[in-house]
CSV table of C-alpha atoms and ligand atoms in Angstrom, one decimal:
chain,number,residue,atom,x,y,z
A,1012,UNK,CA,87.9,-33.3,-48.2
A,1013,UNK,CA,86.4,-34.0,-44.6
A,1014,UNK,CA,83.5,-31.3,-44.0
A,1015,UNK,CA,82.7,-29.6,-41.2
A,1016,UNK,CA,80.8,-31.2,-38.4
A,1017,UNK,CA,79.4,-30.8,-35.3
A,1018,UNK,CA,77.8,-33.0,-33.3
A,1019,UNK,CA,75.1,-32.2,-30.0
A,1020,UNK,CA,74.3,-34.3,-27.6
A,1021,UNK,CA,71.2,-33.7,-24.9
A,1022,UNK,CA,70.8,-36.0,-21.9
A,1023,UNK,CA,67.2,-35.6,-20.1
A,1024,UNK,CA,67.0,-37.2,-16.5
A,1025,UNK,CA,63.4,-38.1,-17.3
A,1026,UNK,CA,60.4,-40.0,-17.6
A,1027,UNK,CA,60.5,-41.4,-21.8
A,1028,UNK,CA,56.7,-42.2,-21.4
A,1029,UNK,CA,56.4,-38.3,-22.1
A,1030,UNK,CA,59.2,-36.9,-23.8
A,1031,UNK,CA,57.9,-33.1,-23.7
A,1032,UNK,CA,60.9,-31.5,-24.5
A,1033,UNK,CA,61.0,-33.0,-28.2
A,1034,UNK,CA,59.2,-31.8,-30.9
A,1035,UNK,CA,57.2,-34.3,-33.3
A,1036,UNK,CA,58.9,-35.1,-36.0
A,1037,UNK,CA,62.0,-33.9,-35.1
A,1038,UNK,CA,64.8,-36.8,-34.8
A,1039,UNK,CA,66.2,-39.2,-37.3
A,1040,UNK,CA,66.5,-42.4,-35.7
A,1041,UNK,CA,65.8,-44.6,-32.6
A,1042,UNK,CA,68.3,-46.7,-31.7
A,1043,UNK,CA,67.7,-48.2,-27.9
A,1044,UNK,CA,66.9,-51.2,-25.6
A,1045,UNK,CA,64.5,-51.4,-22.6
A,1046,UNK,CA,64.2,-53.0,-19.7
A,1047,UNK,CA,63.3,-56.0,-20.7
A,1048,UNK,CA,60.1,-57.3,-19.0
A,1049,UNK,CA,59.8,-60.7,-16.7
A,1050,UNK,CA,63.9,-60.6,-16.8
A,1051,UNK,CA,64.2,-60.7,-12.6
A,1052,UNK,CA,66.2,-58.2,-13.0
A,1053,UNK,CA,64.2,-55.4,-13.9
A,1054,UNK,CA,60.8,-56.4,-11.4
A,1055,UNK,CA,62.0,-54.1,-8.7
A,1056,UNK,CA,62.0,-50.9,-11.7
A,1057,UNK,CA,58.9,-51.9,-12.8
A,1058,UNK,CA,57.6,-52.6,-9.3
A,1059,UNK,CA,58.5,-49.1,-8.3
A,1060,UNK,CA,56.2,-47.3,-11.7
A,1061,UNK,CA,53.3,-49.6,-11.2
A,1062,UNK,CA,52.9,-51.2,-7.5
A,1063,UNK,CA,50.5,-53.5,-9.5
A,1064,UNK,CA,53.3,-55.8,-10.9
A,1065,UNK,CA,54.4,-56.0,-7.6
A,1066,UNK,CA,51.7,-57.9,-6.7
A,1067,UNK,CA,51.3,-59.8,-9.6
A,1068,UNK,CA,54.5,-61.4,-8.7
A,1069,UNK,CA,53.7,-62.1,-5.3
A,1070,UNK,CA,50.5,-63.9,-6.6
A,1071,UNK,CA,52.6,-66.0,-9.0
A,1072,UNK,CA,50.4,-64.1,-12.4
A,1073,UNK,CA,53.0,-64.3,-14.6
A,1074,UNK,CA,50.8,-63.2,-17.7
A,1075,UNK,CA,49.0,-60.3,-16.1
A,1076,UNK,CA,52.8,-59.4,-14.7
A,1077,UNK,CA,53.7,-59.7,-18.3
A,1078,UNK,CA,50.8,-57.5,-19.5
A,1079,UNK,CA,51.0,-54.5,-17.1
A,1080,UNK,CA,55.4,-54.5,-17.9
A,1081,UNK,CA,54.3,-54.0,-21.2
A,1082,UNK,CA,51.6,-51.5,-20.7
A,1083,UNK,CA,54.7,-49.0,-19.2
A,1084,UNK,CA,56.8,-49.6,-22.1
A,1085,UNK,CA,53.8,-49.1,-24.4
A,1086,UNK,CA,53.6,-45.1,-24.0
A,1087,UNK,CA,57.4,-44.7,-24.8
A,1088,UNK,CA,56.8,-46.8,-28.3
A,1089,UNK,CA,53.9,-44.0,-29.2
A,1090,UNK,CA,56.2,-41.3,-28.3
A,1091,UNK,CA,58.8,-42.4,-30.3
A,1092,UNK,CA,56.3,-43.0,-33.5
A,1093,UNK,CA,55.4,-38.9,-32.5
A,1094,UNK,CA,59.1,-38.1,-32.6
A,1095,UNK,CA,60.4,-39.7,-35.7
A,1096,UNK,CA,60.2,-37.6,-38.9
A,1097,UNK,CA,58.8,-39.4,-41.4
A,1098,UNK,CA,61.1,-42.1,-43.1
A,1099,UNK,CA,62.6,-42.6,-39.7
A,1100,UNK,CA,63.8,-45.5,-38.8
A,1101,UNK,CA,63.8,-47.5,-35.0
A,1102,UNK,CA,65.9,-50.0,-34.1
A,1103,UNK,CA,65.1,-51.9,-30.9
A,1104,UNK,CA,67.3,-54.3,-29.1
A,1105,UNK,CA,65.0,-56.9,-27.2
A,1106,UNK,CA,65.0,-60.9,-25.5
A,1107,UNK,CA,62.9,-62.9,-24.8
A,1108,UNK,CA,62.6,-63.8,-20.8
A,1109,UNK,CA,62.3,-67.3,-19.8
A,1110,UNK,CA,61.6,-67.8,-16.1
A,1111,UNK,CA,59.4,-70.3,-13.8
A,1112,UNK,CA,56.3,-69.3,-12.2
A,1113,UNK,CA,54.7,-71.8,-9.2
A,1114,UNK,CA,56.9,-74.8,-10.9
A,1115,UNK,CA,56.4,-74.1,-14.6
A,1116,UNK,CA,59.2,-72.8,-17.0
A,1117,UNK,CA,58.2,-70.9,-19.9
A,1118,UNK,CA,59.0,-68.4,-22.1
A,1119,UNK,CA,57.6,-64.7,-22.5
A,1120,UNK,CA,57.8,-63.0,-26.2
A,1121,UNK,CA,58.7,-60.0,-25.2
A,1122,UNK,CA,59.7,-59.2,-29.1
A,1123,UNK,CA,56.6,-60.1,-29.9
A,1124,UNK,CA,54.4,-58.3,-27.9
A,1125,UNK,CA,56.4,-55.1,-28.8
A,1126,UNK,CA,56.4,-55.8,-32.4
A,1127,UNK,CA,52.8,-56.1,-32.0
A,1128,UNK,CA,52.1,-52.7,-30.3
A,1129,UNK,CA,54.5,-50.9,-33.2
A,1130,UNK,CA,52.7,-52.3,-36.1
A,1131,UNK,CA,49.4,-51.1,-34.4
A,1132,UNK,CA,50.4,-47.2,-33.9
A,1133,UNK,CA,51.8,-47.6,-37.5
A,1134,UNK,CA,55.3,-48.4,-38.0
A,1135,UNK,CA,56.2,-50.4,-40.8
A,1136,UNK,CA,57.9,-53.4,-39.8
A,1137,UNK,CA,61.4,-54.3,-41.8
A,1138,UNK,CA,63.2,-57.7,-41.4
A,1139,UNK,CA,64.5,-58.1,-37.6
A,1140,UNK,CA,68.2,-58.9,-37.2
A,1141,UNK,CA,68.9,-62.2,-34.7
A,1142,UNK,CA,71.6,-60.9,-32.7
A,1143,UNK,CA,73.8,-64.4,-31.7
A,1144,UNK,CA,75.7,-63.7,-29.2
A,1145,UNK,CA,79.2,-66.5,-28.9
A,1146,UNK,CA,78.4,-68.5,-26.4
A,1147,UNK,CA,80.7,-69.4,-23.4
A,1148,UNK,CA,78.7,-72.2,-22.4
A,1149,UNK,CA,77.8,-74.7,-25.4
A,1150,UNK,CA,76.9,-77.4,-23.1
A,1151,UNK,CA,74.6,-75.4,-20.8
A,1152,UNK,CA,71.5,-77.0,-20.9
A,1153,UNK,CA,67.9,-76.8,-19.0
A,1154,UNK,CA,64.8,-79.5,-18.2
A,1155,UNK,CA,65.7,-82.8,-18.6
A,1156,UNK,CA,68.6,-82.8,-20.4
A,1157,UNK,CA,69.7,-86.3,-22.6
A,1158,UNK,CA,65.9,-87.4,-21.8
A,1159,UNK,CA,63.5,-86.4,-24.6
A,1160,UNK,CA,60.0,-84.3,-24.0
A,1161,UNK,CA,61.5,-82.4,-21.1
A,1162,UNK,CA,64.0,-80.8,-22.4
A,1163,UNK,CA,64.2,-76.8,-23.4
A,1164,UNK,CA,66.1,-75.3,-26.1
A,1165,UNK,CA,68.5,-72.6,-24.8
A,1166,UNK,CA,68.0,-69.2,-25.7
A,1167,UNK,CA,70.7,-67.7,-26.9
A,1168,UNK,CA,70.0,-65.0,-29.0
A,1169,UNK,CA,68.4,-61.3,-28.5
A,1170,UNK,CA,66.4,-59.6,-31.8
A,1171,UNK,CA,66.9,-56.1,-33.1
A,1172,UNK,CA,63.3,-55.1,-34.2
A,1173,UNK,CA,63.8,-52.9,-37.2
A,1174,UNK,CA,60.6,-50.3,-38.3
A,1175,UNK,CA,60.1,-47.6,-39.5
A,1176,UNK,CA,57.6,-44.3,-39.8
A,1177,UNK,CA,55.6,-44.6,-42.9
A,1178,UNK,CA,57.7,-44.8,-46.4
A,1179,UNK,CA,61.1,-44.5,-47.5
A,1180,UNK,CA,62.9,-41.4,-46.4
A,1181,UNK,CA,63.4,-38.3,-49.0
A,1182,UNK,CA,66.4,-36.8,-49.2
A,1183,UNK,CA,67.3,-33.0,-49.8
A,1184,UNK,CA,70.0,-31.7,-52.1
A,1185,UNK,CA,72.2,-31.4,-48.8
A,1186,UNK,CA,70.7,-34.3,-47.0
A,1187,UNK,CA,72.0,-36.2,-50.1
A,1188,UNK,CA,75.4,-34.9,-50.2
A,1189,UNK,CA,75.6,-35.3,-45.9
A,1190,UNK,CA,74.3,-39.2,-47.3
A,1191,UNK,CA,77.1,-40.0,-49.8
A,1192,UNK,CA,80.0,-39.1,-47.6
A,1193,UNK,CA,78.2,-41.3,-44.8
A,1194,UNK,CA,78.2,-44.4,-46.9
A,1195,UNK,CA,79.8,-47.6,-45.8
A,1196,UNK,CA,82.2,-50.0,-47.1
A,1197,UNK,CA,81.1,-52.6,-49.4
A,1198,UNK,CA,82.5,-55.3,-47.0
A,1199,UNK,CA,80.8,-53.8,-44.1
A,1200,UNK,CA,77.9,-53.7,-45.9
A,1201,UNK,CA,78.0,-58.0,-45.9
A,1202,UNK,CA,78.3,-57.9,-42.7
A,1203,UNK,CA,75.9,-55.6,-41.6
A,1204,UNK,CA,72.9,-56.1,-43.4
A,1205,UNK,CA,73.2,-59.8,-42.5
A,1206,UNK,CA,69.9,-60.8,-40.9
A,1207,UNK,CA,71.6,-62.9,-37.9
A,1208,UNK,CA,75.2,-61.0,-36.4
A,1209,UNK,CA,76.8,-63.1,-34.8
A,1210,UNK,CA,80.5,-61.6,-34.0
A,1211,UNK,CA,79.3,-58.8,-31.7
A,1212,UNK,CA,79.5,-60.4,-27.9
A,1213,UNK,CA,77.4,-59.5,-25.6
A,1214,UNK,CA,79.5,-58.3,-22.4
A,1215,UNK,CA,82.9,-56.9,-24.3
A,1216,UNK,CA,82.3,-52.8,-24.2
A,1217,UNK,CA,85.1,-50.9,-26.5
A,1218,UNK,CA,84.2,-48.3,-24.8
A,1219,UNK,CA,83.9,-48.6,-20.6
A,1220,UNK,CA,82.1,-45.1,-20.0
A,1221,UNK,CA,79.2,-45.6,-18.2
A,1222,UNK,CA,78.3,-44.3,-15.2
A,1223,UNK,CA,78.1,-48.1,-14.6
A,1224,UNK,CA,75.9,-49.9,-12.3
A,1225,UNK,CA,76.3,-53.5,-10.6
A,1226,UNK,CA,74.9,-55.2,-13.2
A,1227,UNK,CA,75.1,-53.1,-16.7
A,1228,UNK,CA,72.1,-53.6,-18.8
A,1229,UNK,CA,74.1,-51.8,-21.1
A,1230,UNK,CA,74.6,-53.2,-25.3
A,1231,UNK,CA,78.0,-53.3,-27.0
A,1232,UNK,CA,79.1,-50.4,-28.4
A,1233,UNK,CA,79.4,-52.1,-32.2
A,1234,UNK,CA,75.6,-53.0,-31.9
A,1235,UNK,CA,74.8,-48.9,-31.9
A,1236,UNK,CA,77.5,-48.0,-33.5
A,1237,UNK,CA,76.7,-50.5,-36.8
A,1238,UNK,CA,72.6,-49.6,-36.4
A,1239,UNK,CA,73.5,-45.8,-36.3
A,1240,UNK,CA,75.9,-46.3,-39.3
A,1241,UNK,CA,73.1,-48.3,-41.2
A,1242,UNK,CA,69.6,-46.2,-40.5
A,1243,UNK,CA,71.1,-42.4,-39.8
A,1244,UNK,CA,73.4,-40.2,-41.9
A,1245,UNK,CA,75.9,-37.5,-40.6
A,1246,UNK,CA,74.5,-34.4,-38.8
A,1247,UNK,CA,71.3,-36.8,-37.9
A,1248,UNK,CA,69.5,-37.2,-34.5
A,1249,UNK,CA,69.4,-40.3,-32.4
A,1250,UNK,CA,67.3,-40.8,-30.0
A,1251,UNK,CA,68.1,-43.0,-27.1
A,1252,UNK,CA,64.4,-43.5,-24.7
A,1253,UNK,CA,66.4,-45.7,-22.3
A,1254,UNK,CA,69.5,-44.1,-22.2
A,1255,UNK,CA,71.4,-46.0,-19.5
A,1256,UNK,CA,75.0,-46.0,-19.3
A,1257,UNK,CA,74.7,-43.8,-23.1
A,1258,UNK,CA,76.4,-46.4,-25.3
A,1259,UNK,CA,74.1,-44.9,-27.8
A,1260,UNK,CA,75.4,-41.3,-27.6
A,1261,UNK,CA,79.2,-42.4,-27.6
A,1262,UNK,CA,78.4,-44.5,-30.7
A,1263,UNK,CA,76.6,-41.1,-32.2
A,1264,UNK,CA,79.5,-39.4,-31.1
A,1265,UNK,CA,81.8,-41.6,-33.5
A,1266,UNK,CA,79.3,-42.0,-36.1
A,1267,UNK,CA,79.3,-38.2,-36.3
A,1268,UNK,CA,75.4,-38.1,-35.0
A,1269,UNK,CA,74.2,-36.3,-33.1
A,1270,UNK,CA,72.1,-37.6,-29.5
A,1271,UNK,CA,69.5,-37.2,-27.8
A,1272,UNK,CA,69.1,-39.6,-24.6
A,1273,UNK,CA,66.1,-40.0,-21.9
A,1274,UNK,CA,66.8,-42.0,-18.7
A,1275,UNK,CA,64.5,-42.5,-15.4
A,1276,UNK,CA,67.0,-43.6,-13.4
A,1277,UNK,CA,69.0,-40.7,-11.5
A,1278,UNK,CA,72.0,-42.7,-10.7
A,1279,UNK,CA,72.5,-42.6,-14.7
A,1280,UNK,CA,71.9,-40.1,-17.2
A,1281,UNK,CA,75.2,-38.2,-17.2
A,1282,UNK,CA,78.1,-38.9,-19.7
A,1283,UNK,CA,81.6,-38.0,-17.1
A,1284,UNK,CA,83.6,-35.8,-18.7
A,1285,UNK,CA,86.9,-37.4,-17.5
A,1286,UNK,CA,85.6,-40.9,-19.0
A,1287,UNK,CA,84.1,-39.7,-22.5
A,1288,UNK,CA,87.4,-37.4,-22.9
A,1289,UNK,CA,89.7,-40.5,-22.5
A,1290,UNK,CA,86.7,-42.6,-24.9
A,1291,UNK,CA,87.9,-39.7,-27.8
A,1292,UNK,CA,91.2,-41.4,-28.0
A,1293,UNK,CA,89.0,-45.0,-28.6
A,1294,UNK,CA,87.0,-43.4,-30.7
A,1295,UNK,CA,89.8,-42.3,-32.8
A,1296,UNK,CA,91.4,-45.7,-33.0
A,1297,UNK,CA,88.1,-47.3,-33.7
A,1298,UNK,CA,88.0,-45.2,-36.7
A,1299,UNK,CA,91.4,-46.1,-37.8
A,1300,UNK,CA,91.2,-49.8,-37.3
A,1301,UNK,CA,87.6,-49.3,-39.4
A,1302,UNK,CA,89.9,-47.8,-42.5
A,1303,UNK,CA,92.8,-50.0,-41.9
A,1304,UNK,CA,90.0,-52.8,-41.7
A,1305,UNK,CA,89.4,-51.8,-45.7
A,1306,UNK,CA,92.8,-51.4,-46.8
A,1307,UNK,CA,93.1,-54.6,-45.7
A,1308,UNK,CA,90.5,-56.3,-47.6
A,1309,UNK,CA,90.9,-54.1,-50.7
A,1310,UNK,CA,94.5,-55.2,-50.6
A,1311,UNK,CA,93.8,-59.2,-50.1
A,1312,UNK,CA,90.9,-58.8,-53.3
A,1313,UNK,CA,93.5,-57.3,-55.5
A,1314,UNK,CA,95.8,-59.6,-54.6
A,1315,UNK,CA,93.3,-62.5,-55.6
A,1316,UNK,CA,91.1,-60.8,-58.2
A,1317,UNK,CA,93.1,-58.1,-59.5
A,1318,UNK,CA,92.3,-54.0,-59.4
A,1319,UNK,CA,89.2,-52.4,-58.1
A,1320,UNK,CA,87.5,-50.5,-60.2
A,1321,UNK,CA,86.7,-47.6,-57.8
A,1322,UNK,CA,88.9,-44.7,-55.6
A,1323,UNK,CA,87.4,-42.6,-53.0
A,1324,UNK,CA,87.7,-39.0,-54.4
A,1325,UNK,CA,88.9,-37.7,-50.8
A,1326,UNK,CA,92.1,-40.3,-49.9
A,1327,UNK,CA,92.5,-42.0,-53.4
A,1328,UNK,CA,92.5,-45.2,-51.5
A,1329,UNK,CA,90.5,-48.1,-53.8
A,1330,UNK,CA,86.7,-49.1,-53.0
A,1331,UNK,CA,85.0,-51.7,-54.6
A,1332,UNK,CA,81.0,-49.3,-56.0
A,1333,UNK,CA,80.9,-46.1,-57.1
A,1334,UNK,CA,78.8,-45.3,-54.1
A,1335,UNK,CA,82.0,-45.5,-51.6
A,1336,UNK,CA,84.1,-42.8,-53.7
A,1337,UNK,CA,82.6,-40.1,-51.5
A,1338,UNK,CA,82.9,-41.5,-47.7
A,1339,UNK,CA,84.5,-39.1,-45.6
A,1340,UNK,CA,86.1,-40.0,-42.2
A,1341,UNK,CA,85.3,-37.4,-39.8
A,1342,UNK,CA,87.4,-38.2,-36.0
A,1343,UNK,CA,85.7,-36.8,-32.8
A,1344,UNK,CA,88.7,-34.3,-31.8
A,1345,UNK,CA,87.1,-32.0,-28.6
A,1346,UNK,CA,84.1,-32.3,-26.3
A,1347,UNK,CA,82.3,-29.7,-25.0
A,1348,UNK,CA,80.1,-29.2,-22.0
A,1349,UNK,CA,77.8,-26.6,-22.0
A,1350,UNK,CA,75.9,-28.0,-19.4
A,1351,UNK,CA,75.9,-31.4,-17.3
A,1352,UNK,CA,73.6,-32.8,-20.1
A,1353,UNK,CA,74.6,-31.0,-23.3
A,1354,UNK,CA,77.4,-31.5,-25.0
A,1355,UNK,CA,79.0,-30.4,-28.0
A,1356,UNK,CA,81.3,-32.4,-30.2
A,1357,UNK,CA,84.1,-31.2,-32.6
A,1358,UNK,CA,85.6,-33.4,-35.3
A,1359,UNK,CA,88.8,-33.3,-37.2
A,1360,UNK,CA,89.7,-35.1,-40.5
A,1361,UNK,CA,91.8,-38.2,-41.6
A,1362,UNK,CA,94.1,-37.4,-44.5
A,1363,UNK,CA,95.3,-40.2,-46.3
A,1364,UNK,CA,98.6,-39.8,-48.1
A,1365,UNK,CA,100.6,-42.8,-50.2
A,1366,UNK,CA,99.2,-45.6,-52.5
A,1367,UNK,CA,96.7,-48.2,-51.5
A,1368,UNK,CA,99.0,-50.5,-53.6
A,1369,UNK,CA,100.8,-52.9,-51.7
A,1370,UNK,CA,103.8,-52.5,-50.2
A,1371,UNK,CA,103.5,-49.1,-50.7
A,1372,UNK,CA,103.1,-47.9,-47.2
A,1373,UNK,CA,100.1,-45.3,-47.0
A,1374,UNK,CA,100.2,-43.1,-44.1
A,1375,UNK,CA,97.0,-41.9,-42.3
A,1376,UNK,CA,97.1,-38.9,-40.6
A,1377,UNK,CA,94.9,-37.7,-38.0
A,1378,UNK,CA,94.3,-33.6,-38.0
A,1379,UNK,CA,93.1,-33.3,-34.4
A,1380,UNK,CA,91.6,-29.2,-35.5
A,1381,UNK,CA,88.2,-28.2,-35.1
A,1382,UNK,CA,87.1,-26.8,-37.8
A,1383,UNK,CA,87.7,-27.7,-42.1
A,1384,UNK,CA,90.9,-29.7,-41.2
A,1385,UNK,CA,91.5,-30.2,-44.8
A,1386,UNK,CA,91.5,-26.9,-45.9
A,1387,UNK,CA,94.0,-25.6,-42.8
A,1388,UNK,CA,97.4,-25.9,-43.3
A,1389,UNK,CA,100.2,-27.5,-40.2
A,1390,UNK,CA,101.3,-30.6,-39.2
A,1391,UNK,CA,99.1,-33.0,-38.2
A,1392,UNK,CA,100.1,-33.9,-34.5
A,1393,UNK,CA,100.3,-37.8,-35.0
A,1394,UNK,CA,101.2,-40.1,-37.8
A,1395,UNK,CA,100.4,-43.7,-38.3
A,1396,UNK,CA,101.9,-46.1,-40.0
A,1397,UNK,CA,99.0,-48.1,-41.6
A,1398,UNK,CA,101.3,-50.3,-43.5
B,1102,SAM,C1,68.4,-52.0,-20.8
B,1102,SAM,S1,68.8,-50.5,-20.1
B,1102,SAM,C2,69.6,-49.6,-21.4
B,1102,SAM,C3,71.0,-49.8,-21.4
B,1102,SAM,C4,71.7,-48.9,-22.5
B,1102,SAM,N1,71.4,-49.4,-23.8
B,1102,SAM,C5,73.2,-48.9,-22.3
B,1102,SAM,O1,73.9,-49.3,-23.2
B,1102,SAM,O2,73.6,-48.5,-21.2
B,1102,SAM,C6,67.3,-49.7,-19.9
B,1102,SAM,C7,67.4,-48.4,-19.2
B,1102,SAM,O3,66.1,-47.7,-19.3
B,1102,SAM,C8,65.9,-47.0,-18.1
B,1102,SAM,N2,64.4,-46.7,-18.1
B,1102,SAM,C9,63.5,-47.6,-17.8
B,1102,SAM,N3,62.2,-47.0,-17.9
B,1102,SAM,C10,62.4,-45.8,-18.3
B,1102,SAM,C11,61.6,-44.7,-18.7
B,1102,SAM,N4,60.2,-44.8,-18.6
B,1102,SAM,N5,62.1,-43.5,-19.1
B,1102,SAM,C12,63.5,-43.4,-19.2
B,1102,SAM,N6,64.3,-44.4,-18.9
B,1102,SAM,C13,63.8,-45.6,-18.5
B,1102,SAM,C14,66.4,-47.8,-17.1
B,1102,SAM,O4,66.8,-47.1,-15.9
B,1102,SAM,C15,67.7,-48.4,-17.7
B,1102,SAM,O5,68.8,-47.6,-17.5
């Protein structure tokens, strides 16, 4: 059943453009968002690494403010390319800007522009996902509203850029076996690999961690935790450059990644203990709800298409491919700090005991030990009804 896992997770309070303290080639996956340039507010961060944009602003030079915002992000994209191991995959969350400059509104690509910059140093671009967010305004509109040619479309939607280092990734014999029991659902999989998401809002946070800041830049929790899911297998390495409020290391931390995160800003860059303990017990029930999620559906399809043909190996519980009969769910059970900025996670297993049929009543336990939970025998220390 579950194996046994350990997760690490290194927080630098530093500069990304120069991420000295990682080897090339040496993490998995990028999974991250930047200050995004000519959004108002991120001027003053950007002010403060190059003066020069300062005064850009002042002069009303929206593109050269544009270029030299991109030219600091620039340095972080090649050290990412240095980092990945080949196969690698990044996954950037990015908007557009719209904003007025001496009486004229316009829009700035930042997507573009980066996407630009990645192909040149190498990466192979893969199709972007459209991240929709639900909007809470529908009748929010900007120039001249009901009168035509003056009127702008609203932007409502952010991209996750998708590339990657070179070709497809090669797997070892234990990389494989690390792969198959880090599969996802076959419903998930609909969901995920949808080119425009559209149920993930923008400002809910599963998990409230965060140092936190006046106005969080930070991106939901599902949107790291799906990418991690999609690009990274178990006992991986994710690299956050812009590691903010570390979304993307409590996402790793549930995924069963491991983290690495960079962050300039020293009012950040530290995961407290108190808050990530008390995010174990979310993590948990996120986990849970994701295997309840696929009782769920298994039971509605048999219910209107008869069996599936599959069971995972580990919990018996039905799957729809071949390809889900080895996932194993692995539940962050103890946090470690060795240090401020490493930290060391423990996971426990899920045992799954009853029939998938329904009405049956399955029962999923959660084994809250450290260390091969399915091979050590006690009582688990909670039990929950699933059904
Ligand atoms: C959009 S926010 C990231 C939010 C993050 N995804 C979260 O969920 O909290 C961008 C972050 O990058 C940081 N940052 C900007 N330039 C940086 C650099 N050169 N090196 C490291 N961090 C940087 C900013 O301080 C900010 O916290």
């Amino acid at each position: 059943m579950p194996t046994e896992l350990q997760t690490r997770h290194r927080i630098y309070p530093a500069d990304a453009r120069q991420m000295a303290a990682l080897a090339d080639a040496s993490v998995n996956l990028v999974v991250t968002s930047p200050p995004y340039p000519m959004i108002a507010m991120w001027d003053s961060l950007f002010g403060d690494l190059d003066p020069g944009i300062s005064q850009t602003l002042a002069e009303g030079r929206p593109q050269a403010m544009f270029a030299r915002m991109h030219a600091l992000l620039d340095p972080v994209w090649d050290e990412i390319y240095r980092v990945l191991r080949p196969g690698g995959f990044a996954c950037i969350n990015i908007g557009d800007a719209v904003r007025s400059f001496n009486g004229e509104f316009g829009l700035y690509t930042n997507h573009a522009r980066i996407l630009d910059h990645l192909q040149r140093i190498g990466f192979t671009c893969l199709p972007a996902i459209l991240w929709r967010k639900p909007t809470n305004a529908p009748t929010k509109f900007m120039g001249s509203g009901m009168l035509p040619a003056g009127a702008y479309v609203t932007l409502e939607h952010e991209y996750i850029l998708i590339v990657r280092k070179g070709g497809k990734r090669r797997f070892s014999p234990e990389e494989q076996r690390r792969r198959r029991e880090s599969a996802i659902f076959w419903e998930e999989r609909n969901t995920f690999f949808s080119d425009v998401w559209t149920d993930i809002r923008g400002s809910r946070q599963i998990l409230e961690v965060g140092a936190g800041r006046d106005r969080s830049a930070a991106f939901p929790f599902e949107l790291a935790y799906r990418l991690i899911l999609m690009y990274a297998i178990k006992g991986d390495t994710v690299l956050d450059p812009f590691w903010g409020t570390g979304t993307t290391t409590l996402a790793a931390i549930t995924a069963g990644r491991s983290s690495i995160g960079y962050e300039i800003d020293p009012a950040l860059g530290r995961l407290a203990a108190e808050n990530a303990q008390a995010a174990l017990v979310n993590m948990q029930g996120l986990l849970h709800a994701r295997l309840e999620a696929h009782l769920q559906f298994a039971r509605d399809w048999e219910a209107r298409k008869g069996p599936l043909k599959y069971r995972n190996r580990h919990y018996g519980f039905k799957v729809m491919t071949r390809q889900e009969q080895e996932i194993v769910f692995d539940l962050p059970s103890a946090l470690m700090w060795a240090t401020d900025d490493d930290i060391v996670c423990d996971y426990g297993g899920i045992a799954f005991h009853g029939s998938d049929h329904p009405g049956d009543g399955g029962v999923v336990e959660e084994q809250t030990t450290n260390r091969n939970p399915a091979r050590r025998p006690g009582a688990p220390d909670r039990q929950r009804k699933l059904f």
